PDB file of C-alpha atoms and ligand atoms in Angstrom:
ATOM      1  CA  MET A   1      68.088 -18.404  68.208  1.00  0.00           C
ATOM      2  CA  ALA A   2      65.015 -16.626  66.813  1.00  0.00           C
ATOM      3  CA  GLN A   3      65.263 -13.889  64.192  1.00  0.00           C
ATOM      4  CA  ILE A   4      63.104 -12.239  61.535  1.00  0.00           C
ATOM      5  CA  ASP A   5      63.308 -13.926  58.134  1.00  0.00           C
ATOM      6  CA  PRO A   6      63.276 -12.037  54.789  1.00  0.00           C
ATOM      7  CA  ARG A   7      59.453 -12.426  54.678  1.00  0.00           C
ATOM      8  CA  GLY A   8      58.979 -10.760  58.077  1.00  0.00           C
ATOM      9  CA  ARG A   9      58.259 -13.968  59.985  1.00  0.00           C
ATOM     10  CA  MET A  10      60.147 -15.143  63.073  1.00  0.00           C
ATOM     11  CA  GLU A  11      62.302 -18.151  62.309  1.00  0.00           C
ATOM     12  CA  LEU A  12      64.272 -20.570  64.477  1.00  0.00           C
ATOM     13  CA  ILE A  13      67.776 -20.693  63.095  1.00  0.00           C
ATOM     14  CA  GLU A  14      71.310 -21.510  64.149  1.00  0.00           C
ATOM     15  CA  ALA A  15      73.726 -18.587  64.565  1.00  0.00           C
ATOM     16  CA  GLY A  16      75.614 -17.871  61.347  1.00  0.00           C
ATOM     17  CA  GLU A  17      73.059 -19.531  59.032  1.00  0.00           C
ATOM     18  CA  LYS A  18      71.690 -17.585  56.070  1.00  0.00           C
ATOM     19  CA  PRO A  19      68.447 -15.694  56.940  1.00  0.00           C
ATOM     20  CA  GLY A  20      65.418 -17.489  55.493  1.00  0.00           C
ATOM     21  CA  THR A  21      66.901 -20.972  55.907  1.00  0.00           C
ATOM     22  CA  GLY A  22      65.501 -21.584  59.395  1.00  0.00           C
ATOM     23  CA  VAL A  23      62.090 -22.888  60.425  1.00  0.00           C
ATOM     24  CA  CYS A  24      59.030 -20.771  61.081  1.00  0.00           C
ATOM     25  CA  VAL A  25      55.531 -21.747  62.198  1.00  0.00           C
ATOM     26  CA  ASP A  26      53.091 -21.838  59.294  1.00  0.00           C
ATOM     27  CA  PHE A  27      49.878 -23.469  60.418  1.00  0.00           C
ATOM     28  CA  CYS A  28      48.334 -23.215  56.941  1.00  0.00           C
ATOM     29  CA  ARG A  29      50.686 -26.021  55.907  1.00  0.00           C
ATOM     30  CA  LEU A  30      49.041 -28.465  58.314  1.00  0.00           C
ATOM     31  CA  ASP A  31      46.218 -30.567  56.923  1.00  0.00           C
ATOM     32  CA  VAL A  32      43.599 -30.894  59.656  1.00  0.00           C
ATOM     33  CA  ARG A  33      41.027 -32.901  57.731  1.00  0.00           C
ATOM     34  CA  GLY A  34      39.956 -35.971  59.700  1.00  0.00           C
ATOM     35  CA  VAL A  35      41.868 -34.934  62.845  1.00  0.00           C
ATOM     36  CA  ALA A  36      39.321 -36.581  65.133  1.00  0.00           C
ATOM     37  CA  THR A  37      40.597 -40.025  64.175  1.00  0.00           C
ATOM     38  CA  GLN A  38      44.278 -39.231  64.706  1.00  0.00           C
ATOM     39  CA  PRO A  39      45.930 -41.277  67.494  1.00  0.00           C
ATOM     40  CA  LEU A  40      46.993 -38.075  69.322  1.00  0.00           C
ATOM     41  CA  VAL A  41      43.405 -36.806  69.454  1.00  0.00           C
ATOM     42  CA  ARG A  42      41.958 -40.189  70.423  1.00  0.00           C
ATOM     43  CA  ALA A  43      44.488 -40.476  73.258  1.00  0.00           C
ATOM     44  CA  CYS A  44      43.586 -37.039  74.630  1.00  0.00           C
ATOM     45  CA  GLY A  45      39.967 -38.118  75.151  1.00  0.00           C
ATOM     46  CA  PRO A  46      36.883 -35.953  75.613  1.00  0.00           C
ATOM     47  CA  ARG A  47      37.196 -32.382  74.288  1.00  0.00           C
ATOM     48  CA  GLY A  48      37.773 -29.777  76.973  1.00  0.00           C
ATOM     49  CA  ARG A  49      40.717 -27.951  78.477  1.00  0.00           C
ATOM     50  CA  LEU A  50      44.144 -29.245  77.504  1.00  0.00           C
ATOM     51  CA  ILE A  51      47.569 -28.077  78.600  1.00  0.00           C
ATOM     52  CA  ASP A  52      50.295 -28.777  76.038  1.00  0.00           C
ATOM     53  CA  ALA A  53      53.100 -28.623  78.598  1.00  0.00           C
ATOM     54  CA  THR A  54      55.906 -29.140  76.044  1.00  0.00           C
ATOM     55  CA  ALA A  55      54.588 -26.973  73.206  1.00  0.00           C
ATOM     56  CA  GLY A  56      57.651 -26.741  70.934  1.00  0.00           C
ATOM     57  CA  LEU A  57      56.617 -25.291  67.564  1.00  0.00           C
ATOM     58  CA  GLY A  58      52.956 -26.067  68.225  1.00  0.00           C
ATOM     59  CA  GLY A  59      52.242 -28.729  65.592  1.00  0.00           C
ATOM     60  CA  ASP A  60      50.468 -31.031  68.045  1.00  0.00           C
ATOM     61  CA  ALA A  61      48.721 -28.086  69.735  1.00  0.00           C
ATOM     62  CA  TRP A  62      47.292 -27.064  66.361  1.00  0.00           C
ATOM     63  CA  ILE A  63      45.918 -30.543  65.691  1.00  0.00           C
ATOM     64  CA  LEU A  64      44.340 -30.643  69.157  1.00  0.00           C
ATOM     65  CA  ALA A  65      42.816 -27.168  68.758  1.00  0.00           C
ATOM     66  CA  ALA A  66      41.474 -28.163  65.328  1.00  0.00           C
ATOM     67  CA  ALA A  67      39.874 -31.191  66.996  1.00  0.00           C
ATOM     68  CA  GLY A  68      38.060 -28.884  69.439  1.00  0.00           C
ATOM     69  CA  PHE A  69      40.283 -28.706  72.539  1.00  0.00           C
ATOM     70  CA  ALA A  70      40.905 -25.367  74.261  1.00  0.00           C
ATOM     71  CA  VAL A  71      44.701 -25.545  74.329  1.00  0.00           C
ATOM     72  CA  THR A  72      47.089 -23.728  76.649  1.00  0.00           C
ATOM     73  CA  CYS A  73      50.642 -24.103  75.348  1.00  0.00           C
ATOM     74  CA  ILE A  74      53.566 -23.829  77.754  1.00  0.00           C
ATOM     75  CA  GLU A  75      57.089 -23.542  76.330  1.00  0.00           C
ATOM     76  CA  ARG A  76      60.226 -22.840  78.346  1.00  0.00           C
ATOM     77  CA  SER A  77      62.654 -22.010  75.529  1.00  0.00           C
ATOM     78  CA  THR A  78      62.364 -18.310  74.708  1.00  0.00           C
ATOM     79  CA  PRO A  79      63.514 -18.646  71.040  1.00  0.00           C
ATOM     80  CA  VAL A  80      61.103 -21.538  70.408  1.00  0.00           C
ATOM     81  CA  ALA A  81      58.231 -19.701  72.145  1.00  0.00           C
ATOM     82  CA  THR A  82      58.979 -16.533  70.135  1.00  0.00           C
ATOM     83  CA  VAL A  83      58.652 -18.424  66.848  1.00  0.00           C
ATOM     84  CA  LEU A  84      55.475 -20.184  68.017  1.00  0.00           C
ATOM     85  CA  ASP A  85      53.934 -16.920  69.215  1.00  0.00           C
ATOM     86  CA  ASP A  86      54.594 -15.375  65.804  1.00  0.00           C
ATOM     87  CA  GLY A  87      52.892 -18.320  64.065  1.00  0.00           C
ATOM     88  CA  ILE A  88      49.822 -18.023  66.328  1.00  0.00           C
ATOM     89  CA  SER A  89      49.642 -14.247  65.701  1.00  0.00           C
ATOM     90  CA  ARG A  90      49.747 -14.709  61.932  1.00  0.00           C
ATOM     91  CA  ALA A  91      47.073 -17.422  62.166  1.00  0.00           C
ATOM     92  CA  LEU A  92      44.835 -15.041  64.146  1.00  0.00           C
ATOM     93  CA  ASN A  93      45.089 -12.602  61.225  1.00  0.00           C
ATOM     94  CA  ASP A  94      44.168 -15.234  58.651  1.00  0.00           C
ATOM     95  CA  ASP A  95      40.428 -15.732  58.037  1.00  0.00           C
ATOM     96  CA  SER A  96      40.865 -19.422  57.244  1.00  0.00           C
ATOM     97  CA  LEU A  97      42.875 -20.149  60.423  1.00  0.00           C
ATOM     98  CA  ARG A  98      41.427 -17.739  62.991  1.00  0.00           C
ATOM     99  CA  LYS A  99      38.824 -20.096  64.439  1.00  0.00           C
ATOM    100  CA  ILE A 100      41.452 -22.684  65.378  1.00  0.00           C
ATOM    101  CA  ALA A 101      44.043 -20.086  66.486  1.00  0.00           C
ATOM    102  CA  GLN A 102      41.517 -18.580  68.904  1.00  0.00           C
ATOM    103  CA  ARG A 103      41.507 -21.880  70.786  1.00  0.00           C
ATOM    104  CA  ILE A 104      45.268 -21.633  71.526  1.00  0.00           C
ATOM    105  CA  GLY A 105      46.987 -19.615  74.244  1.00  0.00           C
ATOM    106  CA  LEU A 106      50.722 -19.510  74.950  1.00  0.00           C
ATOM    107  CA  ILE A 107      52.593 -19.051  78.217  1.00  0.00           C
ATOM    108  CA  VAL A 108      56.388 -18.799  78.287  1.00  0.00           C
ATOM    109  CA  GLY A 109      58.053 -20.566  81.184  1.00  0.00           C
ATOM    110  CA  SER A 110      58.562 -23.987  82.721  1.00  0.00           C
ATOM    111  CA  SER A 111      55.565 -26.268  83.059  1.00  0.00           C
ATOM    112  CA  ARG A 112      57.104 -27.583  86.244  1.00  0.00           C
ATOM    113  CA  ASP A 113      56.256 -24.184  87.786  1.00  0.00           C
ATOM    114  CA  LEU A 114      53.279 -23.146  85.670  1.00  0.00           C
ATOM    115  CA  LEU A 115      51.137 -26.280  85.460  1.00  0.00           C
ATOM    116  CA  MET A 116      49.747 -25.843  88.960  1.00  0.00           C
ATOM    117  CA  THR A 117      49.293 -22.063  88.815  1.00  0.00           C
ATOM    118  CA  THR A 118      47.654 -22.165  85.363  1.00  0.00           C
ATOM    119  CA  VAL A 119      44.934 -24.694  86.194  1.00  0.00           C
ATOM    120  CA  PRO A 120      43.081 -24.369  89.533  1.00  0.00           C
ATOM    121  CA  PRO A 121      42.606 -27.619  91.503  1.00  0.00           C
ATOM    122  CA  ASP A 122      38.849 -27.817  90.799  1.00  0.00           C
ATOM    123  CA  ALA A 123      39.447 -27.690  87.018  1.00  0.00           C
ATOM    124  CA  ARG A 124      42.155 -30.378  86.970  1.00  0.00           C
ATOM    125  CA  PRO A 125      39.963 -33.514  87.036  1.00  0.00           C
ATOM    126  CA  THR A 126      38.366 -32.457  83.736  1.00  0.00           C
ATOM    127  CA  SER A 127      41.618 -31.227  82.141  1.00  0.00           C
ATOM    128  CA  THR A 128      44.184 -33.137  80.097  1.00  0.00           C
ATOM    129  CA  VAL A 129      47.942 -32.578  80.199  1.00  0.00           C
ATOM    130  CA  TYR A 130      49.874 -33.495  77.054  1.00  0.00           C
ATOM    131  CA  LEU A 131      53.645 -34.111  77.124  1.00  0.00           C
ATOM    132  CA  ASP A 132      55.903 -34.580  74.109  1.00  0.00           C
ATOM    133  CA  PRO A 133      59.395 -34.361  75.605  1.00  0.00           C
ATOM    134  CA  MET A 134      62.418 -34.247  73.356  1.00  0.00           C
ATOM    135  CA  TYR A 135      64.145 -37.601  73.423  1.00  0.00           C
ATOM    136  CA  PRO A 136      67.747 -38.388  72.496  1.00  0.00           C
ATOM    137  CA  PRO A 137      68.295 -39.123  68.778  1.00  0.00           C
ATOM    138  CA  LYS A 138      68.664 -42.825  67.942  1.00  0.00           C
ATOM    139  CA  GLU A 139      72.171 -43.678  66.824  1.00  0.00           C
ATOM    140  CA  GLY A 140      72.380 -44.641  63.175  1.00  0.00           C
ATOM    141  CA  SER A 141      68.797 -43.554  62.427  1.00  0.00           C
ATOM    142  CA  ALA A 142      67.804 -41.354  59.498  1.00  0.00           C
ATOM    143  CA  LEU A 143      68.358 -37.610  59.843  1.00  0.00           C
ATOM    144  CA  ALA A 144      65.500 -35.981  61.787  1.00  0.00           C
ATOM    145  CA  PRO A 145      63.440 -33.273  60.027  1.00  0.00           C
ATOM    146  CA  LYS A 146      64.977 -29.799  60.134  1.00  0.00           C
ATOM    147  CA  SER A 147      62.386 -28.467  62.603  1.00  0.00           C
ATOM    148  CA  ILE A 148      63.297 -31.199  65.109  1.00  0.00           C
ATOM    149  CA  ARG A 149      67.031 -30.620  64.620  1.00  0.00           C
ATOM    150  CA  LEU A 150      66.649 -26.870  65.193  1.00  0.00           C
ATOM    151  CA  VAL A 151      64.449 -27.305  68.277  1.00  0.00           C
ATOM    152  CA  ARG A 152      66.970 -29.809  69.641  1.00  0.00           C
ATOM    153  CA  ALA A 153      69.811 -27.341  68.981  1.00  0.00           C
ATOM    154  CA  ALA A 154      67.848 -24.680  70.875  1.00  0.00           C
ATOM    155  CA  VAL A 155      66.679 -26.766  73.863  1.00  0.00           C
ATOM    156  CA  GLY A 156      68.783 -29.947  74.098  1.00  0.00           C
ATOM    157  CA  ASP A 157      67.180 -33.074  75.573  1.00  0.00           C
ATOM    158  CA  ASP A 158      64.361 -32.901  78.140  1.00  0.00           C
ATOM    159  CA  HIS A 159      66.009 -34.954  80.873  1.00  0.00           C
ATOM    160  CA  ASP A 160      63.461 -33.824  83.471  1.00  0.00           C
ATOM    161  CA  ALA A 161      60.390 -35.095  81.593  1.00  0.00           C
ATOM    162  CA  ASN A 162      59.679 -37.819  84.171  1.00  0.00           C
ATOM    163  CA  ILE A 163      59.609 -35.203  86.959  1.00  0.00           C
ATOM    164  CA  LEU A 164      57.051 -33.196  84.961  1.00  0.00           C
ATOM    165  CA  LEU A 165      54.990 -36.335  84.363  1.00  0.00           C
ATOM    166  CA  GLU A 166      54.969 -37.259  88.050  1.00  0.00           C
ATOM    167  CA  SER A 167      54.014 -33.751  89.171  1.00  0.00           C
ATOM    168  CA  ALA A 168      51.138 -33.648  86.630  1.00  0.00           C
ATOM    169  CA  ARG A 169      49.927 -37.065  87.790  1.00  0.00           C
ATOM    170  CA  GLY A 170      50.178 -36.077  91.450  1.00  0.00           C
ATOM    171  CA  ALA A 171      48.283 -32.823  90.955  1.00  0.00           C
ATOM    172  CA  GLY A 172      44.908 -34.354  90.158  1.00  0.00           C
ATOM    173  CA  PHE A 173      44.703 -33.899  86.383  1.00  0.00           C
ATOM    174  CA  GLY A 174      42.141 -36.310  84.965  1.00  0.00           C
ATOM    175  CA  ARG A 175      44.338 -37.469  82.141  1.00  0.00           C
ATOM    176  CA  VAL A 176      48.028 -37.145  81.263  1.00  0.00           C
ATOM    177  CA  VAL A 177      49.131 -38.221  77.784  1.00  0.00           C
ATOM    178  CA  VAL A 178      52.796 -38.809  76.904  1.00  0.00           C
ATOM    179  CA  LYS A 179      54.091 -39.185  73.335  1.00  0.00           C
ATOM    180  CA  ARG A 180      56.800 -41.831  73.055  1.00  0.00           C
ATOM    181  CA  PRO A 181      58.783 -43.486  70.268  1.00  0.00           C
ATOM    182  CA  LEU A 182      57.058 -46.757  69.293  1.00  0.00           C
ATOM    183  CA  SER A 183      59.810 -48.953  70.691  1.00  0.00           C
ATOM    184  CA  ALA A 184      60.549 -46.952  73.864  1.00  0.00           C
ATOM    185  CA  ALA A 185      59.508 -47.974  77.354  1.00  0.00           C
ATOM    186  CA  PRO A 186      56.887 -45.809  79.085  1.00  0.00           C
ATOM    187  CA  LEU A 187      58.344 -42.752  80.785  1.00  0.00           C
ATOM    188  CA  SER A 188      56.859 -44.038  84.045  1.00  0.00           C
ATOM    189  CA  PRO A 189      54.913 -47.157  85.128  1.00  0.00           C
ATOM    190  CA  GLY A 190      51.128 -47.029  85.505  1.00  0.00           C
ATOM    191  CA  VAL A 191      50.003 -46.526  81.893  1.00  0.00           C
ATOM    192  CA  HIS A 192      46.205 -47.010  81.753  1.00  0.00           C
ATOM    193  CA  HIS A 193      46.180 -47.649  77.990  1.00  0.00           C
ATOM    194  CA  ALA A 194      48.163 -46.635  74.910  1.00  0.00           C
ATOM    195  CA  VAL A 195      47.100 -45.484  71.449  1.00  0.00           C
ATOM    196  CA  GLU A 196      49.582 -46.414  68.721  1.00  0.00           C
ATOM    197  CA  GLY A 197      50.146 -44.411  65.576  1.00  0.00           C
ATOM    198  CA  LYS A 198      52.478 -45.169  62.664  1.00  0.00           C
ATOM    199  CA  LEU A 199      55.348 -43.121  64.101  1.00  0.00           C
ATOM    200  CA  ALA A 200      54.642 -42.736  67.806  1.00  0.00           C
ATOM    201  CA  ARG A 201      52.760 -44.150  70.756  1.00  0.00           C
ATOM    202  CA  PHE A 202      50.582 -42.133  73.121  1.00  0.00           C
ATOM    203  CA  ASP A 203      50.637 -43.459  76.706  1.00  0.00           C
ATOM    204  CA  VAL A 204      47.555 -42.451  78.682  1.00  0.00           C
ATOM    205  CA  TYR A 205      47.675 -42.076  82.487  1.00  0.00           C
ATOM    206  CA  GLN A 206      44.284 -41.641  84.119  1.00  0.00           C
ATOM    207  CA  ASP A 207      43.605 -40.445  87.631  1.00  0.00           C
ATOM    208  CA  ALA A 208      41.763 -43.257  89.391  1.00  0.00           C
ATOM    209  CA  ARG A 209      39.968 -40.678  91.571  1.00  0.00           C
ATOM    210  CA  VAL A 210      38.274 -39.070  88.522  1.00  0.00           C
TER     211      VAL A 210
HETATM  212  C1  LIG B 301      59.687 -32.417  71.188  1.00  0.00           C
HETATM  213  S1  LIG B 301      59.379 -30.729  71.461  1.00  0.00           S
HETATM  214  C2  LIG B 301      57.617 -30.643  71.354  1.00  0.00           C
HETATM  215  C3  LIG B 301      57.107 -30.659  69.940  1.00  0.00           C
HETATM  216  C4  LIG B 301      55.644 -30.301  69.839  1.00  0.00           C
HETATM  217  N1  LIG B 301      54.809 -31.363  70.370  1.00  0.00           N
HETATM  218  C5  LIG B 301      55.256 -29.958  68.423  1.00  0.00           C
HETATM  219  O1  LIG B 301      54.291 -30.559  67.896  1.00  0.00           O
HETATM  220  O2  LIG B 301      55.890 -29.060  67.834  1.00  0.00           O
HETATM  221  C6  LIG B 301      59.600 -30.536  73.199  1.00  0.00           C
HETATM  222  C7  LIG B 301      59.487 -29.073  73.664  1.00  0.00           C
HETATM  223  O3  LIG B 301      59.097 -29.082  75.029  1.00  0.00           O
HETATM  224  C8  LIG B 301      59.756 -28.044  75.697  1.00  0.00           C
HETATM  225  N2  LIG B 301      59.784 -28.389  77.125  1.00  0.00           N
HETATM  226  C9  LIG B 301      60.332 -29.486  77.694  1.00  0.00           C
HETATM  227  N3  LIG B 301      60.138 -29.501  79.027  1.00  0.00           N
HETATM  228  C10 LIG B 301      59.428 -28.393  79.305  1.00  0.00           C
HETATM  229  C11 LIG B 301      58.929 -27.832  80.517  1.00  0.00           C
HETATM  230  N4  LIG B 301      59.129 -28.413  81.712  1.00  0.00           N
HETATM  231  N5  LIG B 301      58.241 -26.671  80.446  1.00  0.00           N
HETATM  232  C12 LIG B 301      58.029 -26.056  79.258  1.00  0.00           C
HETATM  233  N6  LIG B 301      58.509 -26.519  78.071  1.00  0.00           N
HETATM  234  C13 LIG B 301      59.194 -27.673  78.093  1.00  0.00           C
HETATM  235  C14 LIG B 301      61.131 -27.991  75.048  1.00  0.00           C
HETATM  236  O4  LIG B 301      61.747 -26.709  75.245  1.00  0.00           O
HETATM  237  C15 LIG B 301      60.782 -28.279  73.570  1.00  0.00           C
HETATM  238  O5  LIG B 301      60.547 -27.079  72.863  1.00  0.00           O
END
């Protein structure tokens, strides 16, 4: 659930937890120096329009906006979107963050419905879709960071991620990028190339018609 914390920010928190112990979106905490060389940014290719179709708490969207992409975030969980929206609003009121925040928009709803209506067909070949679906926790692995645990508690696992990937690929988007755990198989066959980071891999699907 989302609620206001003692400092007036929206936080994602589990019911019954003490106010102020949840997670809020604070973009000033993110270091965006040298973003252009980050695997995520390299995988997303030439700067332009980008749809972050699984926005979550917007960490990746912020990096991509800092790198120069015009980012449209889509998030289907209302509590998660509420907390993200609050973080974007506070960033817009902060002189040091405004320039990046102005490159981010947020739509609440399912990307499976909104991807096609948000980007007209003629703009799709030059647009990138980015997907970072929630994947099941690995058994026996270290405890995930609190933000991931709270988002998981709010949204569960994204079992329909492959359907979203296939509809994005079939709709004529020039590039679709999927974040995967390093050791996981691609979400779908047909990866054009992958960019590996220390903690994740970014599988790039390119439309052969573009
Ligand atoms: C792993 S989190 C994304 C984390 C994000 N990349 C970040 O940096 O904070 C996945 C998010 O995608 C959202 N999501 C999954 N499928 C979606 C869909 N079809 N439409 C909109 N949001 C979706 C989930 O609700 C969840 O908040």
